[in-house]
Each structure stands twice: as C-alpha cells, then as structure tokens.
Amino acid sequence: MYNKDLACLAQASVMDSIHCSVNLISSPMWDWLVWILICIGVFFTVMTGFVQFRLFGHSVKNLLASRSTEHHEHSESISSFQAFMTGLASRVGTGNIAGVAIAVSVGGPGAVFWMWFIALIGMASAFAESSLAQLFKVRDANGHFRGGPAYYIRQGLGQGWLGVAFAVSLILCFGLVYNAIQANTIAQAVQSAVGCTGDNTCASWGTGKHVVALLLVIISAPIIFGGIKRVATISEMLVPVMAGVYLLMALYIIVTNITMIPQVFNLILTDAFTFNAAAGGALGGLVSQSMMLGIKRGLYSNEAGQGSAPNAAAAADVPHPATQGLIQSLGVFVDTIIVCSCTAFIILLSKLPTADLTGIQLTQAALESHVGSWAQIFLAVVLFMFAFSSIIGNYAYAETNVQYLKNHPMILNIFRILVLAFVYFGSVAEVPMVWDMGDLMMAIMAYINLVSIVLLSKYVFILAKDYSAQIKSGVKHPVFNINKYPAMKAKITSGIWEK
C-alpha cells in the first residue's frame, strides 16, 4: 500500500477519493506488469526465433500484397490491409502525441528508449496474440469473422468465465474510457487552437465545447452504426492520410535540424539508464520513472500484448493465421518506432524546458517553435484525425466483445448509443483522472491476455514453425491446413482452417 494514496483517500473530496482509489489499485499492478510485459515479450521473441525481425520484410510484403488484392474468398470479410488499418486506427491516437509528451516531460528523454524497447519485443507478443485470434476465429450469423482474446480463452483454454471477464474489461476500457480520452483531447486541441486557454480563457467556450461534442457525435454515429465493415473502410482511407501528413511534418523538422540528431539520440540513451528518479511502489528503485512512463505510454499507444488489436486481426480473411500475426506486429513498429518517435523528436529538437509543459500543450509549443504559430491549427487538425480514428477503431474492438457476450441487434444498438454518450461526455467534462482510469483498465486486460497467450503458446509456436517452413520451401503465400495437426484440430470446431 502507498501511504500517500491512503492519506489522499482520507482527506480528499469524493471525486479525489475515487481517483486515489484508482491509483491505489493501479500502481502495484503496473509495478509487476512492467516486468511481466518484458519477460513475455522476450519469451515469444526467443521461442519464435526472433520472428518479428526474421520475417520483417515478409510482413511488409504481405501488407502491400493485401492492399492490392481486390478479391477475397468471403465477401463479408475485411481484407488483411483493412484489419491492419483498423488496428492502426485505434493505436495511432492521443498516445502518439499527448501520451509521448507526458512521458518525456515527466519521465525525461530516456522514456523514449523504453518506448522503443517495449515496442520491439512487444512485436513478438503482438504476433502471438493476433495469430491466436486468427486460429480461433469464428463466423457470426452474418458470415463475418469474429475473434480475439475472449474467443481464444474460451476455446483454447476452456475458461468461458475468463473470456467474459476480458470482454467486459475491454468494453469498459475501449468502448467507454478510451473514447472519452480521445474526445477530451480533441476538445482540448480545438480550445487551444482558438486561443481559449491559459490567460485567454473564453467565456464562450462553455458553449463551444458542447458544439464540438455534438459535431463529434454526429460524424461518429453513421460509422459506428455501420459496424466493423464500415469502420474498416473508413480506416483504410483515413489512417494513411493522417499518418502521412504528420510524418511529413516531422521529417521536415528532423531534416532542418539534422545536425542535432546525434545529440538527441545521446540524450535519450544516456537518460534511459539514469535511475535517480525511481517510480516508487512495491519494486522501488528497480524501476525508474523514465522506464515506467516509457513502458506505460508505449503500451497505451501500441497495445502490444494488451489483447485489443487481435479483435481486428481476427476479422481478416487470410490463408494462414501467422500472416495476420506478422502484419499486426508490423502495426506495433509503425505506431511506436515511427509515429511516436516523430513526436519525441519534435519535442526534443525544440529545446523547450519539458518540465514547464506537459501533454498536448508541450507538443503544440514544440511544433510552434519549429514552424510558427500556424502549428496550433495544424496540430489541432492532425490530433482530430488521430483521435477520431481511435474512436472508431476502439469501437470496432468493443463491438466484437459485445457480440461475444450477447449477439443481439438491440443490445448492440444500445451499446452504440452508450459509446456516443461517452464521446459527448469526454468532450465537455473535466476528466483529470481519465488517463489513470485508462491505465487501470489496460492493466486488467493485459494481465488476463498475457497469461492466456503464454498458456496457449504451443499453438503460436506451431503456427510460426509451419509458416516459416513453407517460406523456406519456396511458397510465396503460405496456406494453413489444420488437418496436419489433429490435437489442434480437436480444439477448433469452426472448420475455417480445414482444407
């Protein structure tokens, strides 16, 4: 227990007491989760023969091939590229801009190194969970593929109650809490862009934030009510554009400050191993604040091992489960090693005192120092696209788990209305504890999913070995035939992989 949090519980207001309660539960969970994530990432990296590096080029080829393929065996399914973009839509959000800024301002430049580290080993965890999601996927009444941790926990482990626990935690986390975070960040960016922050607080913003909330609900509703197919279609168009625009801006800043790049790398690497600011908690000085924040914000952004992206991965029509596993592991690389690094370099190259600002305000100030005052509008637009894509991507994850619990049109529509209500709430409310609530929900999901993929790891190793063997024999596009593995076939009754 933490004396500080206990004292807060005794003295604070009701809302502050709730916030303290969240931290009281979340802090010790994260102390251990940091090490569990690292150990499991290393475990899958080593046991799959460093699959995320060994087959990295093949991951890119698979992704590009799926983009150009127009015909799919099942017209109701989504393409591998669409599943990748749906996963990336959820991953690439406020964590890439506001979350990275929080990590750098509080944890120091060294937090960036730990974000990279957790992403590189997390790629193996992403491969494992998404391959399992494909292996244990099912078809719903409409012929759509559905799957994810709740499905492979029920079928692979025979633990339906644990699948329900995961589904509920994901629905609360992605369908409600995370969408409130994304909506709140959009509102903050608009507020800053119109000059209604700090000393220039506008009396009219009380009405303005409700207008932003209403517009966000209006544009989200048709996509959300269209289901995962419509989410995938919109993501396929929106994500490449928004990521491309942001990357071009970052590239311009990096090129114009190219002589400072070695200095920034040295700062990141040196600070990463400075343990003079411990994170505290049960493990004390074993975890620095830099390490803790880097891993927390890295996981929030790339979701590796968390059990979220497999819900999108399972919806794709692919010839081999490992095909989508590789593609989804590539999503972790793109999200953290590329997009999050862009934000980190924009901030560190600005030479602004990171302790004075945090979150989106720090990123906005850094951009403004590089390109001028119009950066406020630019970042507001980019952040809107990032956060909006996350809202619809998060919904896609949650929809799969709502259907896991009860596949009924009325229940699904009620849930969609609830999602929109949280989008509205997040836009207009002051939610200082929402990030900590997100951390708690993320930790619960991650614990359930990480234990499950380790218990099901024998299937991951079979899939990785089968895929690699076909590649070595000269097969360009491996096809999985479950009839070769009778013990595995006995666990899977969908008939999808029988050739």
XYZ file of C-alpha atoms in Angstrom:
499
model
C 0.000 0.000 0.000
C 1.095 3.561 -0.575
C 0.857 5.952 2.365
C 0.416 8.919 0.056
C -2.613 7.364 -1.639
C -4.098 6.237 1.683
C -3.753 9.755 3.097
C -5.418 11.095 -0.039
C -8.337 8.730 0.468
C -8.850 10.007 3.998
C -8.694 13.720 3.238
C -9.888 14.296 -0.321
C -13.275 15.043 -1.867
C -15.440 12.252 -3.260
C -14.023 12.589 -6.805
C -10.461 12.810 -5.494
C -11.101 9.741 -3.340
C -12.207 7.819 -6.427
C -9.091 8.991 -8.228
C -6.927 7.882 -5.302
C -8.682 4.512 -5.237
C -7.895 4.030 -8.917
C -4.214 4.800 -8.293
C -4.132 2.629 -5.187
C -5.187 -0.389 -7.264
C -3.351 0.527 -10.460
C 0.100 1.363 -9.077
C 1.048 -2.087 -7.689
C -0.473 -3.784 -10.735
C 1.788 -1.748 -13.003
C 4.863 -2.379 -10.839
C 4.648 -6.056 -11.742
C 3.129 -5.630 -15.201
C 6.245 -3.826 -16.440
C 8.357 -6.907 -15.788
C 5.708 -9.341 -16.995
C 5.450 -7.492 -20.329
C 9.197 -7.557 -20.773
C 9.540 -11.231 -19.826
C 6.693 -12.384 -22.074
C 7.913 -10.234 -24.964
C 11.378 -11.759 -24.621
C 9.853 -15.243 -24.249
C 7.970 -15.032 -27.552
C 10.882 -13.288 -29.275
C 13.297 -16.096 -28.386
C 10.907 -19.044 -28.737
C 9.712 -17.959 -32.203
C 13.279 -17.443 -33.378
C 13.003 -13.619 -33.362
C 10.076 -13.835 -35.752
C 9.388 -10.081 -35.730
C 12.898 -9.385 -37.090
C 13.461 -12.540 -39.124
C 10.249 -12.127 -41.124
C 10.005 -8.336 -41.004
C 10.446 -7.992 -44.769
C 7.795 -10.629 -45.332
C 5.423 -8.709 -43.064
C 5.769 -5.661 -45.313
C 5.274 -7.755 -48.460
C 2.135 -9.362 -47.011
C 0.713 -5.969 -46.126
C 1.361 -4.478 -49.563
C 0.032 -7.591 -51.303
C -3.202 -7.473 -49.300
C -3.647 -3.805 -50.258
C -3.601 -4.609 -53.966
C -5.773 -7.726 -53.716
C -9.353 -6.930 -54.669
C -10.968 -10.354 -54.390
C -11.475 -12.183 -51.114
C -12.907 -15.643 -50.723
C -15.540 -14.363 -48.303
C -17.123 -11.119 -49.459
C -18.434 -10.491 -45.948
C -14.902 -10.383 -44.510
C -12.472 -7.492 -44.463
C -9.064 -7.559 -46.113
C -5.813 -8.062 -44.259
C -4.898 -4.447 -45.057
C -8.218 -3.192 -43.679
C -7.691 -5.170 -40.468
C -4.208 -3.659 -40.183
C -5.583 -0.143 -40.680
C -8.410 -0.736 -38.201
C -5.833 -1.807 -35.621
C -3.621 1.159 -36.513
C -6.631 3.487 -36.301
C -7.009 2.560 -32.639
C -3.264 2.546 -31.943
C -2.454 5.875 -33.581
C -4.231 8.371 -31.351
C -3.610 10.711 -28.454
C -0.981 8.334 -27.076
C 1.245 9.245 -30.009
C 1.010 12.980 -29.332
C -0.221 13.730 -25.800
C 0.964 10.438 -24.267
C 4.512 10.736 -25.617
C 4.675 14.336 -24.414
C 3.613 13.257 -20.912
C 6.274 10.536 -20.884
C 9.036 12.942 -21.988
C 8.011 15.822 -19.707
C 7.640 13.687 -16.560
C 9.982 10.760 -17.221
C 12.631 12.593 -19.234
C 14.107 11.830 -22.687
C 15.025 8.311 -21.546
C 11.341 7.357 -21.632
C 11.625 7.310 -25.433
C 14.176 4.476 -25.263
C 11.851 2.373 -23.131
C 9.009 3.014 -25.579
C 11.236 1.677 -28.354
C 12.309 -1.293 -26.265
C 8.798 -2.381 -25.305
C 7.694 -1.975 -28.924
C 10.480 -4.128 -30.407
C 9.929 -7.030 -28.027
C 6.186 -6.353 -27.995
C 6.078 -7.086 -31.715
C 6.529 -10.759 -30.814
C 3.651 -10.586 -28.316
C 1.516 -8.918 -30.989
C 2.391 -11.723 -33.404
C 1.361 -14.310 -30.820
C -1.987 -12.780 -29.842
C -3.055 -11.928 -33.401
C -2.072 -15.367 -34.741
C -4.154 -16.956 -31.960
C -7.063 -14.645 -32.790
C -6.954 -15.855 -36.384
C -6.628 -19.507 -35.389
C -9.627 -19.448 -33.034
C -11.846 -17.061 -35.013
C -15.463 -17.944 -35.806
C -18.158 -16.809 -38.232
C -21.165 -14.951 -36.889
C -24.718 -15.216 -38.222
C -23.918 -12.734 -41.000
C -20.849 -14.627 -42.162
C -18.398 -12.111 -40.680
C -15.265 -13.353 -38.970
C -15.120 -12.625 -35.237
C -12.380 -13.370 -32.757
C -9.938 -12.087 -30.186
C -8.778 -12.962 -26.672
C -12.282 -13.704 -25.348
C -12.688 -16.273 -28.128
C -9.309 -17.980 -27.787
C -9.609 -18.012 -23.998
C -12.963 -19.806 -24.236
C -11.968 -22.273 -26.957
C -8.273 -22.757 -26.291
C -8.321 -22.742 -22.500
C -11.930 -23.791 -21.943
C -12.382 -20.911 -19.497
C -15.565 -19.148 -20.567
C -15.756 -17.073 -17.369
C -12.297 -15.621 -18.033
C -13.332 -14.809 -21.586
C -16.307 -12.899 -20.171
C -14.036 -11.035 -17.733
C -11.759 -9.995 -20.582
C -14.676 -8.950 -22.793
C -16.181 -6.781 -20.044
C -12.843 -5.106 -19.260
C -12.218 -4.380 -22.951
C -15.709 -2.943 -23.445
C -15.249 -0.622 -20.469
C -11.716 0.295 -21.499
C -12.019 0.803 -25.271
C -15.705 1.354 -25.772
C -16.078 3.897 -22.969
C -12.968 5.143 -21.096
C -10.544 5.380 -24.036
C -13.154 7.023 -26.252
C -13.722 9.637 -23.558
C -9.944 10.238 -23.550
C -9.851 10.673 -27.321
C -12.860 13.018 -27.339
C -11.458 15.061 -24.455
C -8.164 15.524 -26.290
C -9.982 16.697 -29.428
C -11.864 19.295 -27.376
C -8.642 20.473 -25.704
C -6.887 20.824 -29.055
C -9.764 22.862 -30.503
C -9.861 25.013 -27.369
C -6.139 25.714 -27.668
C -6.330 26.353 -31.416
C -8.987 29.060 -30.963
C -6.966 30.703 -28.190
C -9.241 29.867 -25.256
C -6.610 28.561 -22.839
C -4.498 29.988 -20.037
C -4.929 33.734 -19.563
C -7.104 33.906 -22.668
C -9.908 31.683 -21.374
C -13.066 32.478 -23.370
C -16.464 32.786 -21.757
C -17.984 31.420 -24.947
C -16.030 28.155 -24.676
C -18.689 26.826 -22.314
C -20.976 26.689 -25.346
C -18.184 25.921 -27.796
C -17.215 22.628 -26.187
C -20.810 21.404 -26.465
C -20.753 22.303 -30.174
C -17.526 20.302 -30.593
C -19.089 17.392 -28.691
C -22.230 17.440 -30.815
C -20.291 17.586 -34.099
C -18.100 14.697 -32.976
C -21.147 12.586 -32.151
C -22.800 13.465 -35.489
C -19.819 12.368 -37.598
C -19.106 9.290 -35.439
C -22.645 7.902 -35.362
C -23.020 6.823 -39.041
C -19.674 4.994 -38.905
C -20.317 3.311 -35.569
C -23.816 2.212 -36.556
C -22.348 0.796 -39.772
C -20.399 -1.800 -37.787
C -16.877 -3.113 -38.223
C -17.091 -3.277 -42.036
C -17.729 0.471 -42.262
C -15.072 1.182 -39.631
C -12.571 -0.811 -41.710
C -13.497 1.055 -44.898
C -13.126 4.490 -43.278
C -9.884 3.463 -41.543
C -8.439 2.282 -44.850
C -8.928 5.801 -46.257
C -8.244 7.952 -43.186
C -5.233 6.367 -41.474
C -2.699 6.574 -44.354
C -3.597 10.238 -44.952
C -3.372 11.348 -41.322
C -0.182 9.407 -40.604
C 1.401 10.635 -43.839
C 0.707 14.297 -43.075
C 2.161 14.036 -39.580
C 5.218 12.095 -40.753
C 5.954 14.672 -43.445
C 5.873 17.473 -40.865
C 8.171 15.506 -38.551
C 10.525 14.708 -41.447
C 10.761 18.416 -42.299
C 11.652 19.260 -38.687
C 14.220 16.457 -38.482
C 15.879 17.449 -41.778
C 16.067 21.133 -40.812
C 17.678 20.129 -37.500
C 19.739 17.235 -38.830
C 22.946 18.288 -37.052
C 21.203 17.904 -33.675
C 20.066 14.308 -34.243
C 23.195 12.636 -32.749
C 22.848 14.865 -29.686
C 19.187 13.853 -29.241
C 19.998 10.143 -29.570
C 22.768 10.516 -26.992
C 20.358 12.316 -24.641
C 17.752 9.546 -24.987
C 20.227 6.705 -24.408
C 22.029 8.404 -21.523
C 18.851 9.351 -19.680
C 17.304 5.905 -20.189
C 19.732 4.350 -17.723
C 19.726 7.130 -15.145
C 17.867 5.691 -12.153
C 17.993 8.720 -9.879
C 14.208 9.157 -10.168
C 12.594 5.909 -9.048
C 8.978 5.183 -9.886
C 8.260 4.025 -6.339
C 5.785 1.326 -5.400
C 6.397 -2.280 -4.483
C 9.559 -2.640 -6.565
C 11.038 0.705 -5.503
C 14.266 1.695 -7.211
C 14.254 -1.260 -9.603
C 12.059 0.752 -11.980
C 12.935 4.339 -12.836
C 10.264 6.916 -13.546
C 11.632 7.126 -17.085
C 11.263 3.382 -17.586
C 7.795 3.208 -16.042
C 6.362 6.088 -18.070
C 8.028 4.949 -21.281
C 6.573 1.457 -20.988
C 3.145 2.693 -19.832
C 2.749 5.224 -22.616
C 4.345 2.833 -25.115
C 1.839 0.106 -24.277
C -1.028 2.609 -24.282
C -0.030 3.613 -27.798
C 0.981 0.326 -29.461
C -1.224 -2.027 -27.368
C 1.214 -4.956 -27.764
C 0.144 -7.836 -25.522
C -2.863 -5.935 -24.282
C -5.358 -8.032 -26.242
C -7.010 -5.226 -28.202
C -5.592 -5.440 -31.737
C -6.395 -9.194 -32.069
C -10.077 -8.258 -32.202
C -9.433 -6.510 -35.525
C -6.886 -9.090 -36.688
C -9.426 -11.913 -36.386
C -11.815 -10.204 -38.802
C -9.432 -10.508 -41.760
C -9.629 -13.168 -44.464
C -6.108 -14.635 -44.741
C -4.724 -18.019 -45.858
C -2.600 -18.569 -42.732
C -3.082 -17.336 -39.138
C 0.563 -16.250 -38.961
C 0.058 -13.995 -41.977
C -2.090 -11.605 -39.968
C 0.085 -12.118 -36.900
C 3.049 -10.736 -38.829
C 1.035 -7.857 -40.237
C -0.308 -6.852 -36.821
C 3.206 -6.999 -35.332
C 4.189 -4.528 -38.048
C 1.496 -2.216 -36.668
C 3.382 -2.024 -33.359
C 6.520 -0.977 -35.230
C 4.726 1.695 -37.242
C 2.914 3.088 -34.215
C 5.823 3.377 -31.790
C 9.114 3.239 -33.680
C 7.841 5.612 -36.379
C 4.885 7.738 -35.236
C 5.686 8.055 -31.501
C 9.324 8.768 -32.350
C 8.189 11.650 -34.548
C 6.503 13.332 -31.578
C 9.527 12.679 -29.346
C 11.938 14.212 -31.850
C 9.673 17.227 -32.455
C 9.742 17.891 -28.688
C 13.420 17.150 -28.029
C 14.644 19.130 -31.044
C 12.716 22.177 -29.841
C 14.937 22.541 -26.741
C 11.904 23.667 -24.739
C 12.036 23.084 -20.950
C 9.893 19.954 -20.804
C 9.172 20.371 -17.100
C 7.149 23.554 -17.742
C 4.562 21.983 -20.042
C 3.021 18.560 -20.467
C 0.636 16.652 -22.688
C -0.720 18.192 -25.845
C 0.372 21.695 -24.763
C 4.031 20.613 -24.878
C 3.693 19.134 -28.363
C 1.885 22.261 -29.579
C 4.554 24.551 -28.128
C 7.335 22.441 -29.647
C 5.720 22.487 -33.090
C 5.180 26.228 -32.843
C 8.864 26.761 -32.047
C 9.757 24.917 -35.256
C 7.256 26.227 -37.810
C 5.445 29.209 -36.308
C 2.047 29.996 -34.860
C 0.112 28.124 -37.561
C 1.302 24.930 -35.864
C -1.590 25.301 -33.417
C -4.138 24.857 -36.215
C -2.074 22.123 -37.905
C -1.821 20.053 -34.729
C -5.498 20.562 -33.934
C -6.395 19.109 -37.346
C -3.912 16.233 -37.055
C -4.966 15.458 -33.496
C -8.601 15.457 -34.541
C -7.843 12.856 -37.238
C -5.722 10.768 -34.847
C -8.279 10.846 -32.049
C -11.270 10.372 -34.339
C -9.679 7.329 -35.982
C -9.062 5.926 -32.496
C -12.707 6.423 -31.539
C -13.939 4.334 -34.443
C -11.115 1.799 -34.068
C -11.828 1.426 -30.355
C -15.485 0.882 -31.158
C -14.588 -1.943 -33.575
C -12.742 -3.746 -30.768
C -15.625 -3.280 -28.352
C -18.275 -4.400 -30.857
C -16.620 -7.809 -31.211
C -16.705 -8.300 -27.448
C -20.284 -7.117 -27.063
C -21.236 -9.755 -29.620
C -19.188 -12.303 -27.688
C -21.335 -11.619 -24.611
C -24.683 -11.378 -26.419
C -25.135 -11.154 -30.166
C -28.437 -9.289 -30.333
C -29.162 -6.211 -32.529
C -30.961 -4.301 -29.768
C -28.126 -4.788 -27.267
C -25.578 -3.733 -29.879
C -27.538 -0.577 -30.719
C -27.883 0.322 -27.029
C -24.131 -0.069 -26.683
C -23.544 2.156 -29.718
C -25.654 4.888 -28.120
C -23.660 4.498 -24.885
C -20.383 4.868 -26.817
C -21.638 8.105 -28.366
C -22.706 9.319 -24.908
C -19.170 8.805 -23.622
C -17.783 10.619 -26.665
C -20.013 13.564 -25.747
C -19.088 13.325 -22.059
C -15.374 13.226 -22.817
C -15.674 16.335 -24.984
C -17.359 18.537 -22.379
C -16.184 17.243 -19.000
C -13.074 17.921 -16.989
C -11.616 14.435 -16.664
C -8.299 14.719 -14.778
C -8.376 11.068 -13.709
C -9.313 9.586 -17.075
C -5.716 8.670 -18.001
C -5.296 6.825 -14.697
C -8.592 5.011 -15.252
C -7.316 4.005 -18.669
C -4.104 2.689 -17.101
C -6.102 0.566 -14.643
C -8.362 -0.935 -17.329
C -5.358 -1.546 -19.570
C -3.576 -3.381 -16.762
C -6.566 -5.681 -16.118
C -6.854 -6.537 -19.815
C -3.116 -7.089 -20.159
C -2.909 -9.455 -17.177
C -5.709 -11.660 -18.494
C -4.394 -11.669 -22.052
C -0.713 -12.196 -21.232
C -1.411 -15.197 -19.006
C -3.669 -16.642 -21.717
C -1.218 -16.310 -24.622
C 1.524 -17.949 -22.559
C -0.774 -20.887 -21.753
C -1.626 -21.123 -25.466
C 1.948 -20.568 -26.630
C 2.315 -24.089 -28.053
C -0.157 -23.123 -30.777
C 1.800 -19.949 -31.530
C 5.000 -21.956 -31.967
C 3.259 -24.443 -34.287
C 1.899 -21.603 -36.446
C 5.266 -19.838 -36.596
C 7.078 -23.068 -37.477
C 4.502 -24.063 -40.113
C 4.644 -20.638 -41.754
C 8.462 -20.485 -41.708
C 8.782 -23.998 -43.141
C 6.574 -23.071 -46.102
C 8.580 -19.900 -46.716
C 11.839 -21.891 -46.675
C 10.392 -24.387 -49.165
C 9.699 -21.571 -51.616
C 5.985 -20.995 -51.006
C 5.276 -17.279 -51.502
C 1.928 -17.242 -49.717
C 1.740 -19.992 -47.056
C -1.615 -21.709 -46.548
C -2.537 -23.321 -43.248
C -4.086 -26.797 -43.183
C -5.197 -27.734 -39.695
C -5.639 -31.382 -40.705
C -1.870 -31.746 -40.289
C -2.293 -31.077 -36.560
C -5.009 -33.377 -35.099
C -4.548 -32.218 -31.482
C -5.046 -28.597 -32.541
C -7.978 -29.508 -34.768
C -9.755 -31.079 -31.785
C -9.789 -27.655 -30.087
C -11.185 -25.776 -33.082
C -14.651 -26.597 -34.351
C -15.230 -23.677 -36.743
C -13.997 -25.630 -39.766
C -12.391 -22.476 -41.157
C -8.880 -23.931 -41.462
C -9.823 -27.332 -42.855
C -8.590 -27.632 -46.447
